[in-house]
């Protein structure tokens, strides 16, 4: 009963946090538009042909991960009991090994479906990687994830032994610290493991970025070009980092293939994230939902540990912790995605107001969708649960609304009146 009450409270707090942190204005409400007005039947069919099976592959991968975690947390065959008993002899090393092993098992279990997804991406022209370079990336990613899991396992064991039933307090601090550190260090330590980043050289693109930054009143930080074309044909740009590591990153594909006006729209969108400190607000959301989220993890882990006969302060509790964390992350990710979609919509509105070029914005969205094989109007329930951005049709609708309102001489976006926004 207490576990269910905490779970419901955690979801409620996450919804409230998403509302508090999310935009209270500054978002253009999109007009209703039809996908058929902006994409050909062939384009829509191709996107559906790719995304339909790909969606089932993704859901299957998620189901496999949850099933594996459930088996590890609930199933205790003799070899596993023996391995966990051995890990308890040297608990700190044991915690690191058990956590890293769980991470690697999840990668191995999910690899067949991931390989099918990659093969389909190659068939549709999205991926430029052959099998062995792709497997090399998977190996590097698995090694990094296992190392982080090992550190997390040791930290969790230390908090369990030190705090006991107050684990959720220390766990909350740990989650927030992890969010801050990984956001700060990922651009300079983790991302370069997979791609080459170079500061945008002098030229038309850099001049365009600096001009838009001046017009927006944004302190940009560093602007980098990433060699995304070594893996994919997709077009994108994003904001990453925190403090001294803050940067705007643009795919080399986007620089090469988008028109100057289209590239201006995508850059202006990213400047909108910088202007509103959206990375910081994302960390604030984590900080607000962490206490009840970690309390849920504690209660569920303790319940599973009692069922399996594991000592709370032993490495044997780590499989239960891993399952609990996965479930909490999955459920609380839904309000997080709602927040993300509103934040992305505000960045779109910022881009439209900054560039005052809805035609270029619409052209950019059409190009992104057709090149990246995105479904312009994805299934509603799945978009609600997992979508991090407004749909392409919603984003085009915002540009149509901007053009209509601007033509009528009326404001296009209600200002965000909150202090500090």
Short mmCIF file of C-alpha atoms in Angstrom, two decimals, residues 183-413:
data_model
loop_
_atom_site.label_atom_id
_atom_site.label_comp_id
_atom_site.label_asym_id
_atom_site.label_seq_id
_atom_site.Cartn_x
_atom_site.Cartn_y
_atom_site.Cartn_z
CA UNK A 183 25.64 17.05 -18.13
CA UNK A 184 28.85 18.98 -17.49
CA UNK A 185 31.33 16.28 -18.50
CA UNK A 186 29.49 14.38 -21.26
CA UNK A 187 30.35 16.87 -24.05
CA UNK A 188 34.05 16.85 -23.23
CA UNK A 189 34.60 13.25 -22.07
CA UNK A 190 31.91 10.96 -23.47
CA UNK A 191 30.76 12.43 -26.79
CA UNK A 192 34.33 12.59 -28.25
CA UNK A 193 34.60 8.81 -27.78
CA UNK A 194 32.14 8.39 -30.63
CA UNK A 195 32.53 11.49 -32.82
CA UNK A 196 34.98 14.19 -33.76
CA UNK A 197 34.03 17.72 -32.78
CA UNK A 198 35.66 20.85 -34.13
CA UNK A 199 34.90 24.47 -33.45
CA UNK A 200 33.01 25.98 -36.32
CA UNK A 201 35.62 27.72 -38.50
CA UNK A 202 35.27 31.22 -39.83
CA UNK A 203 32.88 31.36 -42.72
CA UNK A 204 29.23 31.95 -43.62
CA UNK A 205 27.84 29.46 -41.11
CA UNK A 206 29.80 30.81 -38.15
CA UNK A 207 28.92 34.37 -39.17
CA UNK A 208 25.26 33.37 -39.31
CA UNK A 209 25.41 31.79 -35.84
CA UNK A 210 27.09 34.86 -34.33
CA UNK A 211 24.64 37.24 -36.03
CA UNK A 212 21.62 35.32 -34.76
CA UNK A 213 23.19 35.16 -31.29
CA UNK A 214 23.63 38.93 -31.24
CA UNK A 215 20.07 39.52 -32.41
CA UNK A 216 18.75 37.14 -29.76
CA UNK A 217 20.91 38.56 -26.98
CA UNK A 218 22.29 35.09 -26.30
CA UNK A 219 25.71 34.21 -24.89
CA UNK A 220 26.32 31.23 -27.13
CA UNK A 221 29.44 29.68 -25.64
CA UNK A 222 31.18 27.43 -28.14
CA UNK A 223 29.76 26.33 -31.49
CA UNK A 224 30.93 22.96 -32.82
CA UNK A 225 30.50 20.92 -35.97
CA UNK A 226 30.22 17.16 -35.42
CA UNK A 227 30.98 14.53 -38.04
CA UNK A 228 27.56 12.88 -37.78
CA UNK A 229 27.82 11.77 -41.41
CA UNK A 230 30.20 8.98 -40.41
CA UNK A 231 27.19 7.19 -38.90
CA UNK A 232 24.01 8.67 -40.33
CA UNK A 233 22.41 10.75 -43.03
CA UNK A 234 20.13 12.49 -40.51
CA UNK A 235 20.05 16.26 -40.03
CA UNK A 236 20.12 17.78 -36.56
CA UNK A 237 21.60 20.26 -34.11
CA UNK A 238 21.48 20.35 -30.32
CA UNK A 239 22.58 22.15 -27.17
CA UNK A 240 24.80 20.30 -24.72
CA UNK A 241 26.84 20.90 -21.62
CA UNK A 242 26.71 23.08 -18.57
CA UNK A 243 28.78 26.08 -17.49
CA UNK A 244 32.19 25.92 -19.13
CA UNK A 245 31.18 22.95 -21.29
CA UNK A 246 28.07 24.63 -22.75
CA UNK A 247 28.00 24.46 -26.52
CA UNK A 248 25.81 24.46 -29.62
CA UNK A 249 26.53 21.48 -31.86
CA UNK A 250 25.51 21.27 -35.52
CA UNK A 251 25.62 18.13 -37.66
CA UNK A 252 27.95 18.37 -40.64
CA UNK A 253 25.08 16.95 -42.72
CA UNK A 254 22.91 19.92 -41.76
CA UNK A 255 25.63 22.44 -42.63
CA UNK A 256 26.21 20.78 -45.97
CA UNK A 257 22.63 20.06 -47.06
CA UNK A 258 20.34 22.71 -45.60
CA UNK A 259 19.86 26.04 -47.31
CA UNK A 260 21.12 29.14 -45.51
CA UNK A 261 17.58 30.08 -44.42
CA UNK A 262 16.76 26.52 -43.26
CA UNK A 263 20.00 26.34 -41.31
CA UNK A 264 19.18 29.70 -39.75
CA UNK A 265 15.88 28.28 -38.46
CA UNK A 266 17.53 25.27 -36.86
CA UNK A 267 20.26 27.42 -35.30
CA UNK A 268 17.67 29.88 -33.97
CA UNK A 269 15.81 26.97 -32.37
CA UNK A 270 18.94 25.91 -30.50
CA UNK A 271 19.60 29.49 -29.45
CA UNK A 272 16.11 29.44 -27.94
CA UNK A 273 17.26 26.63 -25.65
CA UNK A 274 20.32 28.63 -24.64
CA UNK A 275 18.29 31.80 -24.08
CA UNK A 276 15.90 30.01 -21.70
CA UNK A 277 18.55 27.88 -19.94
CA UNK A 278 16.61 24.76 -20.86
CA UNK A 279 19.45 22.42 -19.88
CA UNK A 280 19.43 23.89 -16.37
CA UNK A 281 15.65 23.58 -16.18
CA UNK A 282 15.96 19.92 -17.15
CA UNK A 283 18.26 19.35 -14.20
CA UNK A 284 15.84 21.26 -11.97
CA UNK A 285 13.07 18.88 -13.05
CA UNK A 286 15.25 15.92 -12.04
CA UNK A 287 15.92 17.56 -8.66
CA UNK A 288 12.20 18.06 -8.00
CA UNK A 289 11.14 14.52 -8.87
CA UNK A 290 14.15 12.75 -7.34
CA UNK A 291 13.05 12.53 -3.66
CA UNK A 292 9.82 10.60 -4.26
CA UNK A 293 11.32 8.74 -7.18
CA UNK A 294 14.19 7.46 -5.04
CA UNK A 295 11.81 6.70 -2.17
CA UNK A 296 9.82 4.51 -4.59
CA UNK A 297 13.07 2.78 -5.59
CA UNK A 298 13.93 2.19 -1.94
CA UNK A 299 10.54 0.74 -0.99
CA UNK A 300 10.35 -1.52 -4.02
CA UNK A 301 13.97 -2.68 -3.66
CA UNK A 302 13.54 -3.49 0.02
CA UNK A 303 10.34 -5.42 -0.73
CA UNK A 304 12.04 -7.44 -3.49
CA UNK A 305 15.10 -8.05 -1.30
CA UNK A 306 12.95 -9.46 1.51
CA UNK A 307 11.21 -11.73 -0.98
CA UNK A 308 14.55 -13.03 -2.29
CA UNK A 309 16.15 -13.27 1.15
CA UNK A 310 18.90 -10.74 0.33
CA UNK A 311 20.53 -8.61 2.99
CA UNK A 312 19.88 -4.92 2.39
CA UNK A 313 23.54 -4.05 2.80
CA UNK A 314 24.84 -6.75 0.46
CA UNK A 315 25.47 -6.72 -3.31
CA UNK A 316 22.52 -9.11 -3.64
CA UNK A 317 20.12 -6.17 -3.45
CA UNK A 318 21.55 -4.52 -6.57
CA UNK A 319 19.39 -6.47 -9.09
CA UNK A 320 16.30 -5.25 -7.18
CA UNK A 321 17.66 -1.71 -7.25
CA UNK A 322 18.26 -1.96 -11.02
CA UNK A 323 14.69 -3.10 -11.71
CA UNK A 324 13.24 -0.43 -9.43
CA UNK A 325 15.29 2.33 -11.05
CA UNK A 326 14.23 1.16 -14.54
CA UNK A 327 10.54 1.23 -13.62
CA UNK A 328 10.79 4.63 -11.91
CA UNK A 329 12.67 6.07 -14.89
CA UNK A 330 10.13 4.70 -17.36
CA UNK A 331 7.08 6.02 -15.51
CA UNK A 332 8.50 9.40 -14.52
CA UNK A 333 9.81 9.84 -18.05
CA UNK A 334 6.25 10.41 -19.27
CA UNK A 335 5.81 13.76 -17.44
CA UNK A 336 9.40 14.55 -18.40
CA UNK A 337 8.50 14.07 -22.06
CA UNK A 338 5.48 16.35 -21.66
CA UNK A 339 7.83 19.03 -20.34
CA UNK A 340 10.27 18.40 -23.17
CA UNK A 341 7.60 18.83 -25.83
CA UNK A 342 6.52 22.18 -24.39
CA UNK A 343 10.12 23.36 -24.11
CA UNK A 344 10.80 22.34 -27.70
CA UNK A 345 7.64 24.14 -28.82
CA UNK A 346 8.88 27.30 -27.09
CA UNK A 347 12.23 26.99 -28.87
CA UNK A 348 10.35 26.68 -32.17
CA UNK A 349 8.40 29.83 -31.34
CA UNK A 350 11.63 31.60 -30.44
CA UNK A 351 13.11 30.61 -33.79
CA UNK A 352 10.10 31.93 -35.68
CA UNK A 353 10.17 35.24 -33.78
CA UNK A 354 13.92 35.59 -34.27
CA UNK A 355 14.16 34.75 -37.97
CA UNK A 356 10.69 36.02 -38.97
CA UNK A 357 10.83 33.47 -41.77
CA UNK A 358 8.03 30.89 -41.42
CA UNK A 359 8.59 29.65 -44.98
CA UNK A 360 12.15 28.64 -44.13
CA UNK A 361 10.99 27.05 -40.87
CA UNK A 362 8.38 24.96 -42.71
CA UNK A 363 10.92 23.99 -45.37
CA UNK A 364 13.35 22.96 -42.61
CA UNK A 365 10.74 20.81 -40.86
CA UNK A 366 9.79 19.14 -44.13
CA UNK A 367 13.44 18.46 -44.89
CA UNK A 368 14.12 17.07 -41.42
CA UNK A 369 11.11 14.78 -41.55
CA UNK A 370 11.80 13.45 -45.05
CA UNK A 371 15.54 12.99 -44.49
CA UNK A 372 15.24 11.53 -40.97
CA UNK A 373 12.19 9.44 -41.98
CA UNK A 374 10.14 10.85 -39.12
CA UNK A 375 6.39 10.29 -39.16
CA UNK A 376 4.85 13.76 -39.51
CA UNK A 377 1.82 12.71 -37.46
CA UNK A 378 2.78 9.77 -35.21
CA UNK A 379 0.29 7.63 -33.24
CA UNK A 380 -1.15 9.73 -30.43
CA UNK A 381 -0.65 7.40 -27.45
CA UNK A 382 2.92 6.51 -28.29
CA UNK A 383 3.73 10.16 -28.96
CA UNK A 384 2.25 11.09 -25.58
CA UNK A 385 4.29 8.43 -23.77
CA UNK A 386 7.61 8.66 -25.58
CA UNK A 387 7.66 11.79 -27.77
CA UNK A 388 10.24 14.37 -26.73
CA UNK A 389 9.38 16.92 -29.45
CA UNK A 390 6.14 18.20 -30.95
CA UNK A 391 5.16 16.25 -34.05
CA UNK A 392 6.25 17.65 -37.40
CA UNK A 393 2.64 18.59 -38.17
CA UNK A 394 2.39 20.52 -34.89
CA UNK A 395 5.64 22.33 -35.65
CA UNK A 396 4.53 23.24 -39.15
CA UNK A 397 1.19 24.31 -37.67
CA UNK A 398 3.05 26.72 -35.36
CA UNK A 399 4.75 28.31 -38.38
CA UNK A 400 1.42 28.59 -40.19
CA UNK A 401 -0.09 30.26 -37.11
CA UNK A 402 2.88 32.65 -36.91
CA UNK A 403 2.49 33.60 -40.57
CA UNK A 404 -1.24 34.16 -40.15
CA UNK A 405 -0.91 36.21 -36.95
CA UNK A 406 2.04 38.21 -38.23
CA UNK A 407 0.13 39.01 -41.40
CA UNK A 408 -2.75 40.28 -39.29
CA UNK A 409 -0.38 42.49 -37.29
CA UNK A 410 -1.15 40.77 -33.98
CA UNK A 411 1.24 39.23 -31.43
CA UNK A 412 2.02 35.62 -32.24
CA UNK A 413 3.05 34.29 -28.86
#
